[in-house]
Amino acid sequence: MEPSLASYLALSGILFTIGCVGVMFKRNAIGMFMCIELMLNAVNLTFVAFSRYYGDTTGQLFVFMVMAVAACEAAVGLGIIIAFFRNSMSVDVDDASLMRN
Amino acid sequence: MEQVLKTAFPFIVISVGILLAFQGVLMIVAYTVLAERKVLGWIQGRIGPNRVGPWGVLQPFADLLKFIFKEDLVPDKSTKFVYFLAPMVALTCALLPIVVYPFGPRIADPLSWLVPYVSGIAYLGDAVVWIAEQAKNMPLTIARIDVGVLFVLGITSVGVYGIALAGWSSNSKYSLMGGLRSSAQMISYELAMGASVIGAVMLAGTLDLNGIIQAQTQSPFKWFIIPQFIGFIVFLIAAFAETNRVPFDLPEAETELVAGFHTEYSALKFALFFMAEYVNMFTVSVMCTVLFLGGWYVPGLSYLFEVGSIPYALVSHVAFIGKICAFLFLYIWIRGTLPRFRFDQLMNFGWKFLLPVAIANVILTIVVVFLLNR
Amino acid sequence: MVGTALFFLFAGLAIACAISMVYHRNPIYSAISLVGVFVALSCIYVTLAAPFIAAVQILIYAGAIMVLVVFVIMLLNLDEDRPHSRLHYLYALGGGLGVLLLAQTFFIFYSVMRAPNLPADQTVSPGETMSIGRAMYTEYLLPVEIVGIMLLMAVIGGVILVRKLNAPQLELVVEKELELRNEEEAKDGLGIAL
């Protein structure tokens, strides 16, 4: 007996919720970045589960695309974080307020 | 009872297979250490270890006993959880790829020669007949997965965490520098390694390790070392860098960094790192053999023995181990011969020479395969 | 039976690691927990008959992206987060959003549970490397090309972002701004102290 589609969706939803709450709670830019990765992974899980239950390859292909997007995000996001750290010696997003006044 | 045993049978077989493979690999690794000390000794005009047993053959066990009985120091200001986790991660990631190694060809009927001996005995006879029936067409691989190459590359790339976390958690500047250097080095050379594998995978048309060997089994001229010579050289260089060996052993350059990322490790935790390094050497040697030297294939062996018979499989298996040992010897030889790179030279070499060459090789392979298949 | 047991094992592992990632203030602990989530999800993909995706998940997420993150954390030598936040309303917002999303998750769970169970066709194996590759270079060629161009853009963007600033004026502006801010803060601090 295999677990039903609903249980995979539930797991994905729980992971997405944790990631979303994490983005709100963390103020460390790297922490927020990791929470976003978690949310992307939760979406990937639904793709693979649907692909399995409909017997269709498209879902797995789009997991691949999401991974490529995540890799781009890592390259650019970490670049921004390093550039920001050089300027303000911190990765706290609260300190990114140079434009405020 | 019988039903339960029949259900559990595959699990028992896999467990026994894992046990055998791990034991074998760990023994080879232990004797690689001894061989390294011996060969280095000969290269440098010394004798090498010769006290424990005849010619020092029991030296690995003596070393192990020493590691077990040494005092286990833990730095006061280290981050304890990560400090304990790091060596485990390193060794686990080094050992995991063993489950997909293609140790030999399929054996068509490995156990039926046992049947006549036990046919009269009450339960054993039936059991052996059943097992012999199950064991037909037995592969010498623990887990046959579709994506063996990706699995090995992925698991070995996770091994970086062991080194990076060890460097970070020791709370020592030498360890941190060693950890940083090694993660930078391994990230850089992973790209070249992956790009050099693509050529062989493209020629074989599969990511399965057994499939790649099957694609090379017609003649020794079909070994991918000939059409993929550039890929082979790039893979070999990247493999030296991935395993942190001379001439790329920057993470543990003793003149600059004491011992690099494992400066603060002692006793068995150090032994785990040490073993992980040698198991990684074994892994890349296996990959090199499978991808470029035809794996277990011995030219002309199918004329001597029938394909799928037991002697055929045994000779092939021994040939596979022999090819791996040749690579391990190359490692030791180069360690005794070459000096170490400087760190900026290492980075420049990896990014500005090796990676472009690997990508050019991929493009060349694409063009040639396209023209040949047209 | 075995499938269900494995699912609950790895699902529990993934959720525990995810909670630990959000809970820990030390970024290295968060990163290790996130790697745990990725490995657990990869195991779930294997049970979903998608070995290619599982291997790529380990290779890209655990082996490349998170190694880069750990590397950056080590390079910047980050300490723990500061415990107090200036933005308290974000906590309320996050909690509310979390409750909303959880409610939605349970709603989806029940509606999918009540729907007729989809027949999982065991003969079709969409997870094979061959079928993924075929789909990638026939039906979905354009998206794959776009992803390739996007990766190239990300590489160039990353290089431009982290290179040393060539224009000295820009650095001067930033330094001046920082000085001004420090002075202001010092004044504020003085005012409170007085």
XYZ file of C-alpha atoms in Angstrom, chain A residues 33-88:
56
model
C 17.203 32.852 1.511
C 17.179 29.358 3.007
C 13.475 29.648 3.876
C 12.732 30.552 0.268
C 14.651 27.465 -0.843
C 12.484 25.407 1.501
C 9.320 26.844 -0.068
C 10.601 26.029 -3.561
C 11.266 22.474 -2.409
C 7.745 22.130 -1.047
C 6.432 23.087 -4.485
C 8.793 20.555 -6.099
C 7.294 17.831 -3.924
C 3.790 18.536 -5.254
C 5.140 18.448 -8.812
C 6.743 15.036 -8.321
C 3.702 13.643 -6.472
C 1.314 14.745 -9.232
C 3.712 13.421 -11.855
C 3.661 10.044 -10.111
C -0.107 9.900 -9.741
C -0.930 11.064 -13.264
C 1.926 9.099 -14.878
C 3.133 12.237 -16.667
C 6.731 13.416 -17.122
C 5.928 17.130 -17.300
C 5.874 17.560 -13.533
C 9.387 16.195 -13.128
C 10.611 18.390 -15.950
C 9.347 21.461 -14.159
C 11.052 20.337 -10.967
C 14.224 20.537 -13.015
C 13.362 24.085 -14.102
C 12.610 25.106 -10.504
C 16.033 23.767 -9.526
C 17.653 25.855 -12.250
C 15.812 28.919 -10.959
C 16.959 28.099 -7.425
C 20.555 27.851 -8.641
C 20.290 31.275 -10.322
C 18.744 32.634 -7.168
C 21.635 31.250 -5.127
C 24.246 32.834 -7.395
C 22.625 36.266 -7.537
C 21.198 36.240 -4.007
C 24.469 35.315 -2.340
C 26.215 37.905 -4.534
C 23.833 40.570 -3.243
C 24.346 39.395 0.331
C 28.142 39.613 -0.008
C 27.938 43.061 -1.619
C 25.613 44.199 1.160
C 27.930 42.780 3.811
C 30.842 44.721 2.314
C 28.939 47.972 2.656
C 27.299 47.611 6.030
